[in-house]
XYZ file of C-alpha atoms in Angstrom:
715
model
C 26.804 -66.271 -119.720
C 23.671 -65.289 -117.817
C 22.407 -61.671 -117.737
C 24.216 -59.119 -115.573
C 22.277 -57.155 -112.957
C 22.949 -53.411 -113.161
C 22.133 -50.282 -111.148
C 20.234 -47.623 -113.106
C 22.613 -44.695 -113.441
C 19.791 -42.536 -114.890
C 17.966 -42.545 -111.514
C 20.875 -41.407 -109.465
C 19.683 -37.748 -109.459
C 16.196 -38.636 -108.142
C 17.830 -40.704 -105.340
C 14.561 -42.511 -104.534
C 14.191 -45.044 -101.802
C 13.798 -47.754 -104.481
C 17.133 -46.772 -105.886
C 18.740 -46.732 -102.428
C 17.141 -50.063 -101.650
C 18.548 -51.509 -104.894
C 21.887 -49.936 -104.020
C 21.712 -51.649 -100.630
C 21.258 -54.969 -102.430
C 24.329 -54.285 -104.617
C 26.285 -53.230 -101.538
C 25.255 -56.339 -99.719
C 26.260 -58.365 -102.768
C 29.664 -56.544 -102.823
C 30.116 -57.387 -99.131
C 29.320 -61.042 -99.821
C 31.718 -61.123 -102.746
C 34.414 -59.574 -100.614
C 33.908 -62.174 -97.799
C 33.735 -65.008 -100.247
C 36.799 -63.827 -102.181
C 38.804 -63.459 -98.937
C 37.982 -67.055 -98.136
C 38.888 -68.158 -101.656
C 42.096 -66.178 -101.523
C 43.044 -67.914 -98.325
C 42.265 -71.334 -99.813
C 44.264 -70.598 -102.959
C 47.026 -69.089 -100.883
C 47.133 -72.365 -99.034
C 47.430 -74.151 -102.322
C 50.268 -71.887 -103.296
C 51.991 -72.319 -99.967
C 51.393 -76.039 -100.147
C 52.881 -76.117 -103.642
C 55.869 -74.192 -102.557
C 56.202 -76.472 -99.515
C 55.760 -79.462 -101.802
C 58.471 -78.198 -104.104
C 60.854 -77.568 -101.234
C 59.945 -80.853 -99.584
C 60.501 -82.680 -102.892
C 63.815 -81.025 -103.356
C 64.786 -81.892 -99.798
C 63.689 -85.493 -100.336
C 65.821 -85.724 -103.518
C 68.762 -84.339 -101.601
C 68.276 -86.745 -98.770
C 68.041 -89.613 -101.181
C 71.366 -88.595 -102.776
C 72.984 -88.474 -99.394
C 71.714 -91.979 -98.495
C 74.902 -93.644 -99.549
C 76.948 -91.412 -97.325
C 75.045 -92.441 -94.269
C 76.577 -94.978 -91.906
C 73.977 -97.222 -90.440
C 74.927 -99.765 -87.779
C 73.117 -102.466 -89.676
C 72.861 -102.883 -93.432
C 74.736 -99.704 -94.369
C 76.595 -101.280 -97.211
C 73.514 -102.315 -99.337
C 74.543 -101.112 -102.874
C 71.108 -102.185 -104.453
C 69.321 -100.021 -102.078
C 71.753 -97.165 -102.731
C 71.419 -97.351 -106.498
C 67.665 -97.648 -106.282
C 67.467 -94.625 -104.016
C 69.773 -92.695 -106.388
C 67.361 -93.434 -109.226
C 64.490 -92.312 -107.068
C 66.533 -89.221 -106.245
C 66.869 -88.362 -110.008
C 63.102 -88.822 -110.548
C 62.214 -86.858 -107.469
C 64.659 -84.163 -108.317
C 62.985 -83.849 -111.778
C 59.628 -83.682 -109.954
C 61.041 -81.071 -107.734
C 61.920 -78.968 -110.711
C 58.447 -79.478 -112.113
C 56.904 -78.446 -108.800
C 59.077 -75.310 -108.794
C 57.817 -74.437 -112.301
C 54.215 -75.149 -111.051
C 54.780 -72.826 -108.083
C 55.912 -70.069 -110.396
C 52.902 -70.587 -112.671
C 50.463 -70.600 -109.766
C 51.946 -67.309 -108.497
C 51.503 -65.730 -111.917
C 48.258 -67.328 -113.119
C 46.377 -67.995 -109.927
C 47.526 -65.722 -107.181
C 48.094 -62.551 -109.089
C 44.515 -62.164 -110.470
C 42.732 -62.867 -107.156
C 45.242 -60.712 -105.255
C 44.683 -57.821 -107.701
C 40.911 -58.139 -107.442
C 41.123 -58.233 -103.645
C 43.608 -55.324 -103.207
C 42.443 -53.079 -106.048
C 38.810 -53.637 -107.025
C 37.310 -54.436 -103.619
C 39.177 -51.566 -101.960
C 37.978 -49.219 -104.747
C 34.431 -50.158 -103.984
C 34.944 -49.610 -100.241
C 36.590 -46.196 -100.942
C 33.800 -45.051 -103.294
C 31.224 -46.156 -100.709
C 32.810 -44.001 -98.044
C 33.124 -40.996 -100.421
C 29.441 -41.395 -101.507
C 28.230 -41.627 -97.896
C 30.094 -38.404 -97.091
C 28.590 -36.715 -100.201
C 25.125 -37.950 -99.305
C 25.469 -36.642 -95.697
C 26.656 -33.256 -96.975
C 23.703 -33.095 -99.385
C 21.283 -33.908 -96.580
C 22.785 -31.272 -94.408
C 22.637 -28.657 -97.229
C 18.951 -29.562 -97.868
C 18.102 -29.179 -94.217
C 19.716 -25.762 -94.110
C 17.771 -24.745 -97.276
C 14.535 -26.038 -95.817
C 15.052 -23.851 -92.765
C 15.282 -20.674 -94.833
C 12.953 -18.113 -93.276
C 10.111 -16.775 -95.356
C 9.636 -13.694 -93.252
C 13.270 -12.689 -92.618
C 14.629 -13.404 -96.009
C 18.339 -12.622 -96.557
C 19.561 -12.660 -100.084
C 23.208 -13.344 -99.126
C 22.234 -16.248 -96.877
C 19.857 -17.597 -99.461
C 22.553 -17.430 -102.171
C 25.083 -19.198 -99.971
C 22.594 -21.915 -98.980
C 21.471 -22.417 -102.557
C 25.100 -22.557 -103.808
C 25.799 -25.117 -101.072
C 22.861 -27.250 -102.178
C 23.979 -26.988 -105.822
C 27.533 -28.037 -104.993
C 26.595 -30.829 -102.611
C 23.894 -32.192 -104.938
C 26.340 -32.142 -107.902
C 29.032 -33.865 -105.879
C 26.567 -36.507 -104.677
C 25.262 -37.060 -108.140
C 28.729 -37.468 -109.652
C 29.958 -39.694 -106.827
C 26.772 -41.746 -106.993
C 27.123 -42.302 -110.781
C 30.791 -43.419 -110.469
C 29.807 -45.580 -107.458
C 27.028 -47.205 -109.505
C 29.451 -47.735 -112.403
C 31.924 -49.421 -110.115
C 29.246 -51.674 -108.612
C 27.989 -52.652 -112.112
C 31.544 -53.302 -113.157
C 32.007 -55.468 -110.124
C 29.438 -57.850 -111.467
C 31.754 -58.552 -114.404
C 34.967 -58.481 -112.373
C 33.730 -60.993 -109.817
C 33.230 -63.501 -112.653
C 36.683 -62.747 -114.010
C 38.199 -62.892 -110.522
C 36.612 -66.377 -110.022
C 37.346 -67.796 -113.438
C 40.890 -66.468 -114.131
C 42.498 -67.948 -111.013
C 40.849 -71.268 -111.638
C 41.847 -71.143 -115.262
C 45.476 -70.344 -114.289
C 45.447 -73.048 -111.713
C 44.183 -75.655 -114.179
C 46.624 -74.576 -116.889
C 49.507 -74.715 -114.488
C 48.485 -78.211 -113.490
C 48.199 -79.253 -117.114
C 51.565 -77.854 -117.837
C 52.832 -79.683 -114.785
C 51.387 -82.970 -116.000
C 52.565 -82.341 -119.529
C 56.088 -82.276 -118.264
C 55.483 -85.684 -116.781
C 53.294 -87.129 -119.438
C 52.383 -86.343 -122.993
C 49.063 -88.144 -122.803
C 46.898 -85.155 -121.852
C 43.117 -85.503 -121.795
C 41.772 -83.795 -124.908
C 38.401 -83.157 -123.335
C 39.982 -81.262 -120.515
C 41.862 -79.154 -123.004
C 38.663 -78.366 -124.857
C 36.906 -77.446 -121.629
C 39.713 -75.144 -120.605
C 39.790 -73.589 -124.032
C 36.049 -72.832 -123.815
C 36.506 -71.296 -120.348
C 39.314 -69.134 -121.765
C 37.103 -68.014 -124.621
C 34.200 -67.127 -122.235
C 36.610 -65.061 -120.149
C 37.650 -63.101 -123.183
C 34.042 -62.504 -124.200
C 33.192 -61.227 -120.698
C 36.123 -58.981 -120.846
C 35.161 -57.513 -124.235
C 31.495 -57.006 -123.028
C 32.823 -55.369 -119.854
C 34.961 -52.950 -121.892
C 31.969 -52.025 -124.129
C 29.658 -51.555 -121.128
C 32.165 -49.368 -119.364
C 32.375 -47.178 -122.386
C 28.550 -46.883 -122.614
C 28.255 -46.042 -118.897
C 30.917 -43.395 -119.113
C 29.021 -41.775 -121.997
C 25.728 -41.953 -120.044
C 27.451 -40.218 -117.070
C 28.704 -37.452 -119.318
C 25.205 -36.952 -120.865
C 23.419 -36.958 -117.482
C 25.915 -34.468 -115.992
C 25.021 -31.985 -118.805
C 21.240 -32.648 -118.642
C 20.921 -32.646 -114.901
C 22.715 -29.357 -114.282
C 19.495 -27.231 -114.031
C 17.895 -29.705 -111.590
C 20.682 -29.209 -109.029
C 18.977 -26.003 -107.983
C 16.343 -26.905 -105.280
C 13.699 -24.444 -106.537
C 13.910 -24.418 -110.303
C 12.532 -21.665 -112.519
C 8.751 -22.295 -113.019
C 8.927 -20.856 -116.536
C 11.318 -23.614 -117.625
C 9.590 -26.314 -115.614
C 5.785 -25.597 -115.696
C 3.423 -27.014 -113.115
C 1.453 -30.098 -114.187
C -2.000 -29.893 -112.567
C -3.377 -33.096 -114.169
C -1.316 -35.629 -112.285
C -2.966 -38.571 -110.493
C 0.387 -40.042 -109.335
C 3.389 -38.336 -107.780
C 6.492 -39.196 -105.813
C 9.261 -37.249 -104.131
C 10.827 -36.165 -100.953
C 8.763 -34.127 -98.399
C 9.421 -32.843 -94.917
C 6.818 -34.094 -92.462
C 6.044 -32.276 -89.199
C 6.004 -34.421 -86.047
C 4.804 -32.922 -82.818
C 7.164 -33.592 -79.896
C 5.270 -31.549 -77.305
C 2.488 -29.020 -76.922
C 4.429 -26.378 -78.861
C 7.614 -27.939 -80.163
C 7.797 -30.125 -83.269
C 10.379 -31.750 -85.531
C 10.581 -32.158 -89.328
C 11.617 -35.495 -90.900
C 12.535 -35.784 -94.526
C 10.975 -38.903 -96.101
C 10.090 -40.140 -99.560
C 6.357 -39.975 -100.328
C 4.439 -41.466 -103.251
C 0.875 -42.020 -104.137
C -0.573 -45.549 -104.704
C -4.211 -45.550 -105.808
C -6.156 -43.610 -103.105
C -3.337 -43.887 -100.468
C -0.391 -41.690 -99.652
C 2.625 -43.851 -98.890
C 5.868 -42.943 -97.113
C 9.228 -44.740 -97.307
C 12.508 -44.266 -95.497
C 15.845 -44.690 -97.093
C 16.958 -48.298 -97.353
C 13.354 -49.714 -96.878
C 12.289 -52.257 -99.421
C 8.685 -51.073 -99.501
C 6.712 -48.104 -98.258
C 4.115 -47.902 -95.502
C 0.655 -46.266 -95.463
C 0.742 -42.631 -94.369
C -2.841 -41.593 -94.968
C -5.995 -42.521 -96.927
C -6.540 -39.597 -99.237
C -9.843 -40.659 -100.827
C -12.417 -37.894 -100.157
C -9.802 -35.984 -98.153
C -9.240 -32.186 -98.243
C -5.948 -30.475 -98.949
C -4.972 -26.833 -98.547
C -1.944 -24.640 -98.422
C -0.993 -23.528 -94.908
C 1.590 -21.302 -93.170
C 3.445 -23.364 -90.562
C 6.358 -22.406 -88.228
C 7.833 -19.892 -90.630
C 8.398 -22.508 -93.377
C 7.633 -22.143 -97.027
C 5.673 -24.478 -99.378
C 3.673 -26.176 -96.586
C 0.312 -27.884 -97.125
C -2.108 -29.791 -94.877
C -3.986 -32.989 -95.703
C -7.089 -33.844 -93.644
C -8.859 -37.205 -93.905
C -12.488 -37.543 -95.006
C -13.678 -37.968 -91.372
C -11.522 -35.148 -90.073
C -9.796 -37.382 -87.483
C -6.354 -37.346 -88.982
C -4.325 -34.637 -90.598
C -0.673 -34.207 -91.680
C 1.380 -31.133 -92.475
C 4.023 -31.565 -95.164
C 6.568 -29.279 -96.750
C 7.621 -29.462 -100.399
C 11.057 -28.514 -101.634
C 9.924 -26.040 -104.368
C 6.917 -24.016 -105.418
C 6.440 -26.328 -108.372
C 6.334 -29.453 -106.178
C 4.083 -27.610 -103.686
C 1.372 -26.844 -106.301
C 1.751 -30.252 -108.016
C 1.355 -32.094 -104.715
C -1.820 -30.142 -103.855
C -3.294 -30.670 -107.342
C -2.411 -34.339 -107.378
C -3.972 -35.073 -103.965
C -7.001 -33.011 -104.912
C -7.416 -35.079 -108.157
C -6.972 -38.351 -106.166
C -9.499 -37.124 -103.604
C -12.105 -36.846 -106.379
C -11.314 -40.480 -107.286
C -10.276 -39.514 -110.772
C -7.602 -42.266 -110.677
C -10.406 -44.842 -110.935
C -11.290 -43.771 -114.472
C -9.861 -45.422 -117.566
C -7.656 -42.412 -118.543
C -6.990 -40.612 -115.200
C -4.741 -37.915 -116.652
C -7.222 -37.102 -119.466
C -10.094 -37.002 -116.986
C -8.108 -34.693 -114.700
C -7.136 -32.471 -117.620
C -10.787 -32.256 -118.658
C -11.936 -31.390 -115.204
C -9.284 -28.733 -114.729
C -9.996 -27.270 -118.194
C -13.642 -27.065 -117.305
C -12.665 -25.212 -114.147
C -10.505 -22.797 -116.102
C -13.257 -22.200 -118.678
C -15.772 -21.614 -115.975
C -15.131 -17.849 -115.803
C -15.486 -17.470 -119.561
C -19.103 -16.712 -120.548
C -20.363 -18.985 -123.273
C -23.118 -18.101 -125.793
C -25.688 -20.601 -124.545
C -26.399 -22.526 -121.462
C -26.468 -25.801 -123.239
C -22.930 -25.477 -124.590
C -21.564 -24.824 -121.102
C -23.028 -28.032 -119.794
C -22.060 -30.470 -122.557
C -19.462 -32.118 -120.226
C -21.974 -32.336 -117.306
C -24.993 -33.597 -119.306
C -25.404 -37.361 -119.980
C -24.463 -38.638 -123.419
C -27.081 -39.137 -126.116
C -29.237 -42.118 -125.372
C -28.702 -42.030 -121.663
C -31.499 -41.265 -119.295
C -31.420 -38.388 -116.816
C -30.868 -39.158 -113.215
C -34.012 -39.575 -111.089
C -35.586 -36.208 -110.337
C -36.198 -37.294 -106.759
C -32.495 -36.965 -106.033
C -31.829 -33.892 -108.094
C -34.683 -31.622 -107.304
C -37.408 -30.986 -104.769
C -40.473 -33.206 -104.612
C -42.090 -32.330 -107.891
C -39.882 -29.950 -109.868
C -40.937 -26.321 -110.098
C -40.350 -26.187 -113.888
C -41.603 -28.380 -116.612
C -39.119 -30.988 -117.985
C -40.015 -29.906 -121.475
C -38.492 -26.443 -120.914
C -36.189 -25.461 -123.730
C -32.844 -25.167 -121.852
C -31.053 -23.996 -124.955
C -33.086 -20.840 -124.845
C -31.859 -19.950 -121.421
C -29.138 -17.357 -121.312
C -26.368 -17.029 -118.788
C -27.922 -13.916 -117.189
C -31.252 -15.721 -116.661
C -29.522 -18.105 -114.156
C -26.508 -16.545 -112.570
C -25.028 -13.138 -113.432
C -21.329 -13.277 -114.361
C -20.441 -10.502 -111.927
C -22.342 -11.991 -108.985
C -20.111 -11.939 -105.899
C -19.272 -15.309 -104.298
C -18.961 -15.946 -100.593
C -16.417 -18.690 -99.920
C -16.783 -18.927 -96.127
C -19.376 -18.632 -93.380
C -19.187 -15.084 -92.087
C -19.287 -15.788 -88.367
C -20.870 -18.397 -86.065
C -24.117 -17.298 -84.516
C -26.096 -18.538 -81.562
C -29.101 -20.827 -82.082
C -31.598 -18.343 -80.683
C -30.095 -15.160 -82.183
C -33.081 -13.015 -83.186
C -31.358 -11.433 -86.123
C -30.850 -14.747 -87.907
C -34.493 -15.769 -87.612
C -35.538 -12.402 -88.863
C -33.265 -12.687 -91.897
C -34.919 -15.878 -93.060
C -38.431 -14.887 -92.204
C -38.780 -16.804 -88.965
C -39.954 -13.851 -86.888
C -43.531 -14.229 -88.019
C -44.078 -13.681 -91.706
C -44.924 -15.238 -95.043
C -42.776 -17.851 -96.823
C -43.341 -19.941 -99.897
C -43.431 -23.729 -99.888
C -43.056 -25.494 -103.253
C -44.864 -28.701 -104.122
C -45.455 -29.776 -107.703
C -46.426 -26.850 -109.872
C -48.208 -25.091 -107.006
C -46.738 -22.636 -104.504
C -48.151 -22.857 -101.017
C -48.307 -19.537 -99.257
C -47.865 -20.269 -95.484
C -47.836 -18.191 -92.411
C -44.922 -18.807 -90.057
C -45.793 -18.067 -86.466
C -43.489 -17.574 -83.475
C -44.175 -20.957 -81.990
C -41.732 -23.594 -80.560
C -40.560 -26.434 -82.745
C -43.507 -28.649 -83.610
C -43.889 -32.304 -82.755
C -43.035 -33.377 -86.321
C -39.475 -32.118 -85.871
C -38.766 -35.237 -83.837
C -39.850 -37.471 -86.705
C -36.722 -36.764 -88.820
C -33.350 -35.907 -87.254
C -30.348 -36.729 -89.453
C -26.782 -35.400 -89.181
C -24.175 -35.163 -91.971
C -20.605 -33.993 -92.197
C -20.312 -31.237 -94.845
C -17.823 -28.623 -95.992
C -18.937 -25.212 -97.170
C -17.675 -24.346 -100.682
C -19.503 -21.122 -101.361
C -22.794 -19.291 -102.005
C -24.047 -16.744 -104.521
C -27.280 -15.087 -105.443
C -29.095 -16.614 -108.418
C -31.771 -15.124 -110.692
C -33.766 -18.283 -111.234
C -34.725 -21.153 -108.925
C -37.085 -23.209 -111.139
C -34.663 -25.871 -112.477
C -31.841 -28.046 -111.037
C -29.360 -26.690 -113.691
C -29.243 -23.544 -111.563
C -27.537 -25.560 -108.853
C -25.118 -27.143 -111.464
C -24.267 -23.736 -112.872
C -23.571 -22.407 -109.403
C -21.384 -25.413 -108.595
C -19.392 -24.897 -111.797
C -18.837 -21.143 -111.113
C -17.833 -21.598 -107.468
C -15.468 -24.525 -108.176
C -13.909 -22.587 -111.044
C -13.400 -19.542 -108.899
C -11.769 -21.589 -106.154
C -9.469 -23.328 -108.581
C -8.453 -20.064 -110.318
C -7.826 -18.201 -107.060
C -6.149 -21.237 -105.376
C -8.660 -21.333 -102.534
C -8.431 -24.714 -100.861
C -9.648 -23.872 -97.346
C -13.111 -25.171 -96.534
C -15.200 -24.759 -93.367
C -16.344 -28.084 -91.976
C -19.796 -28.241 -90.257
C -22.463 -30.655 -89.229
C -25.639 -30.378 -91.331
C -28.731 -31.253 -89.261
C -31.818 -32.075 -91.392
C -35.224 -31.886 -89.574
C -38.787 -31.415 -90.634
C -38.578 -27.738 -89.555
C -35.263 -26.486 -90.868
C -31.722 -27.137 -91.937
C -28.980 -26.197 -89.441
C -25.261 -25.780 -89.845
C -23.596 -26.695 -86.478
C -20.032 -26.056 -85.476
C -18.499 -29.539 -84.801
C -16.344 -28.233 -81.955
C -18.634 -25.884 -79.967
C -21.971 -27.360 -81.124
C -23.143 -23.804 -81.809
C -25.572 -23.252 -84.668
C -23.838 -21.165 -87.334
C -26.780 -20.869 -89.799
C -30.495 -21.951 -89.852
C -32.378 -22.421 -93.084
C -36.154 -22.734 -92.736
C -37.252 -25.771 -94.637
C -40.195 -24.058 -96.482
C -37.614 -21.544 -97.868
C -35.530 -24.359 -99.489
C -37.241 -24.391 -102.904
C -34.698 -26.423 -104.871
C -31.897 -28.859 -104.060
C -29.744 -31.134 -106.216
C -26.544 -33.160 -106.306
C -23.941 -33.132 -108.979
C -24.578 -35.640 -111.770
C -20.990 -36.896 -111.875
C -19.416 -36.033 -108.497
C -21.923 -37.243 -105.874
C -19.983 -35.503 -103.085
C -21.247 -32.084 -104.324
C -24.742 -30.918 -103.510
C -26.491 -27.582 -103.149
C -29.830 -25.956 -102.475
C -31.521 -22.690 -103.263
C -33.004 -20.581 -100.457
C -35.795 -18.212 -101.363
C -36.258 -15.396 -98.801
C -37.762 -11.930 -98.569
C -35.100 -9.276 -99.227
C -37.223 -6.456 -97.709
C -40.409 -5.636 -95.917
C -42.475 -6.434 -98.956
C -43.376 -10.098 -99.364
C -43.321 -9.748 -103.134
C -39.648 -8.694 -103.237
C -38.002 -12.129 -103.035
C -34.371 -13.137 -103.599
C -32.773 -16.600 -104.149
C -29.363 -17.673 -102.834
C -27.709 -20.986 -103.865
C -25.497 -22.647 -101.196
C -22.973 -25.300 -102.346
C -21.435 -27.954 -100.095
C -19.133 -30.948 -100.274
C -19.901 -34.101 -98.358
C -18.347 -37.542 -97.899
C -20.121 -39.187 -100.869
C -23.438 -38.470 -99.172
C -24.867 -35.870 -101.557
C -27.725 -38.176 -102.692
C -28.524 -39.086 -99.036
C -28.745 -35.428 -98.072
C -31.025 -34.605 -100.950
C -33.231 -37.634 -100.102
C -33.351 -36.507 -96.437
C -34.367 -32.986 -97.420
C -37.032 -34.287 -99.780
C -38.358 -36.562 -97.049
C -38.394 -33.671 -94.550
C -40.346 -31.502 -97.024
C -42.872 -34.267 -97.628
C -43.343 -34.843 -93.871
C -43.767 -31.109 -93.315
C -46.173 -30.850 -96.242
C -48.300 -33.696 -95.067
C -48.261 -32.244 -91.515
C -49.448 -28.943 -92.926
C -52.171 -30.652 -94.955
C -53.301 -32.549 -91.874
C -53.343 -29.322 -89.880
C -55.528 -27.646 -92.515
C -57.877 -30.634 -92.685
C -58.123 -30.667 -88.894
C -58.893 -26.883 -88.894
C -61.498 -27.353 -91.655
C -63.142 -30.164 -89.716
C -63.258 -28.048 -86.598
C -64.845 -25.205 -88.585
C -67.548 -27.617 -89.897
C -68.220 -28.770 -86.402
C -68.571 -25.226 -85.170
C -71.039 -24.404 -87.992
C -73.070 -27.509 -87.167
C -73.114 -26.609 -83.497
C -74.287 -23.079 -84.316
C -77.019 -24.383 -86.546
C -78.136 -26.774 -83.876
C -78.364 -23.920 -81.368
C -80.428 -21.932 -83.784
C -82.734 -24.868 -84.363
C -83.189 -25.453 -80.592
C -83.971 -21.757 -80.146
C -86.595 -21.849 -82.914
C -88.185 -24.972 -81.343
C -88.353 -23.222 -77.988
C -90.039 -20.178 -79.572
C -92.617 -22.448 -81.241
C -93.283 -24.153 -77.918
C -93.794 -20.788 -76.209
C -96.199 -19.725 -78.890
C -98.267 -22.887 -78.494
C -98.412 -22.348 -74.749
C -99.603 -18.764 -75.198
C -102.267 -19.824 -77.663
C -103.548 -22.373 -75.185
C -103.710 -19.777 -72.379
C -105.593 -17.289 -74.636
C -108.086 -19.938 -75.558
C -108.680 -20.747 -71.883
C -109.171 -17.107 -70.945
C -111.766 -16.445 -73.671
C -114.304 -19.009 -72.263
C -115.010 -17.175 -68.870
C -115.643 -13.897 -70.685
C -118.440 -15.495 -72.654
C -120.021 -16.889 -69.457
C -119.950 -13.486 -67.658
C -121.858 -11.923 -70.525
C -124.762 -14.206 -69.628
C -124.774 -13.050 -66.014
C -122.304 -15.466 -64.611
C -119.131 -14.320 -62.860
C -115.704 -16.084 -62.789
C -113.060 -15.162 -60.197
C -109.511 -15.395 -61.576
C -106.477 -16.031 -59.429
C -103.416 -13.755 -59.411
C -101.257 -16.319 -61.294
C -103.833 -16.649 -63.997
C -104.021 -12.922 -64.325
C -100.245 -12.764 -64.824
C -100.353 -15.558 -67.399
C -103.156 -13.757 -69.186
C -101.015 -10.555 -69.190
C -98.076 -12.437 -70.578
C -100.249 -14.053 -73.186
C -101.509 -10.682 -74.320
C -98.003 -9.367 -74.378
C -96.787 -12.239 -76.483
C -99.758 -11.829 -78.759
C -98.919 -8.197 -79.254
C -95.259 -9.078 -80.004
C -96.386 -11.668 -82.445
C -98.685 -9.172 -84.148
C -95.863 -6.647 -84.299
C -93.585 -9.231 -85.733
């Protein structure tokens, strides 16, 4: 015989949509069997009625044939041959009538009794169990709804105990009814074969017995076939009895093992939370808004499939996509006075769903599972081991280790692998040498263990708020710009945004994870260590809420902008960003170190590391910051070169003026010498008795000549 399809009794307590869908198939099969058996019953009943009618008609025929000789026909009524022939036919037909009566009795016992019993007992039992199971399922749903509506703020122990007891009773009743219902449906698969074969077997045996009474020459092949059919029926019956015994034992074992699971919120000490899951399925209450304020909650079956969250209603063959949870964010929320609620927000922030778990254990497991899927851990070869390793690293993050190198064994590449390009992990030209002995660095040299962590932006500020610019040194002061191994000391003036700010203008969606003060800012591992401590602190304290902002990268500064109001929350001057890096394994994480003056003195500097999460754009953000710093550096170098060129031109112009002045003085001296020479010749002539009359202009020139000569002699 072919294999028998069965319903899994072990999955009755979970009551998943797949089980309900499979149950629907069995119920549909039971309905089809009932319809078919009703038709077959009518057909066999017609055979039985026809056989009874045939027996009665044969007996009536034999009786009429016997009375033929008593009939008085107007013509030919005294034909004795015909009368004797009909009497012989009457005896044969009377014997046939007796055989048909025996056949009718055998058909009633061997054909009609089994199919009538199957129709009136087995099929009605299935129908009764179906109605009882439906009532138990509805009672369980009603009890779950009352339990889900328990108030968290106005908690009443008496009401809670009554509702919990109601859930326990209804769930137990549903489980027991469902197991017996499944057992009856599984048994039906055997009984339908018996109900089909036994009537046919009885019909054929009755016919053979009928023909044996008329003839001894029975077909041996038919007898062998019927014997085989009879043997198969007996084997099916024995297998059915054995399987019924096994299912009854399974029901008893499951009733004992499932008793603690009837409570909707089990004891967490007996059933610990598994935080390393990458797949999960179960019933959740989903909130659906019906108006501006009102909303409804629908209970559906949810399960994860890869990076998708699927939902499935009862009776559906397959589930539908509820949300893409790759790169999403999940957090616990308080919603409408309901417990165990959490919110899932898509990576682009355009879609969000609020769901309610049944217990605290399911609540934490759903959040951890979606968080693990959001990190795309399910794409690794061993997802659960990878998730366990990541969560273990988060738990060990608050435990100080003896050396920096030991704490980063999981983050560093394996032996023989090259380090990622420094252009994406640090500023243009790292501040520290790559040959630095990292093993010699202690924990306190990077981030102090007791350094406070800020998990959220304090408050949004205006773009032109003076206090913010003053905090980062924008109000006119000195900042430090790193390039290579040199540190450029620049003066920041109170001037509008320069023209180079329009060269680069890139916007990214980021979520703020936290910030903390660091002691060193000369190596990218400072950013990795800060990421590790912040992620560990968020995991340990169950902090899932993140502030989403738009990060604007320009050649002048980095700005965090509120996506709703477009108000600038924080502004980071680009020269103060001395170090930036993305995580080596999780490219969604990136951070940068901001070096600012903590007081009036420019030598008193402090460094703060800010950590963000992006939508797989950590490397792009680091590349944009590096490009902005290079553009700003080249602009500064061009400005200095331009100022130097202007200074050279001013010196040349001054030298040219001095040279022109010197030439003018020399020219004046030559003119004075000529005038003196001209004035000396008349004096010589007058000494010989000759007189020369000088004009007034010549007298003045002579006076000027003498004055210039005196000045020259004094010089």
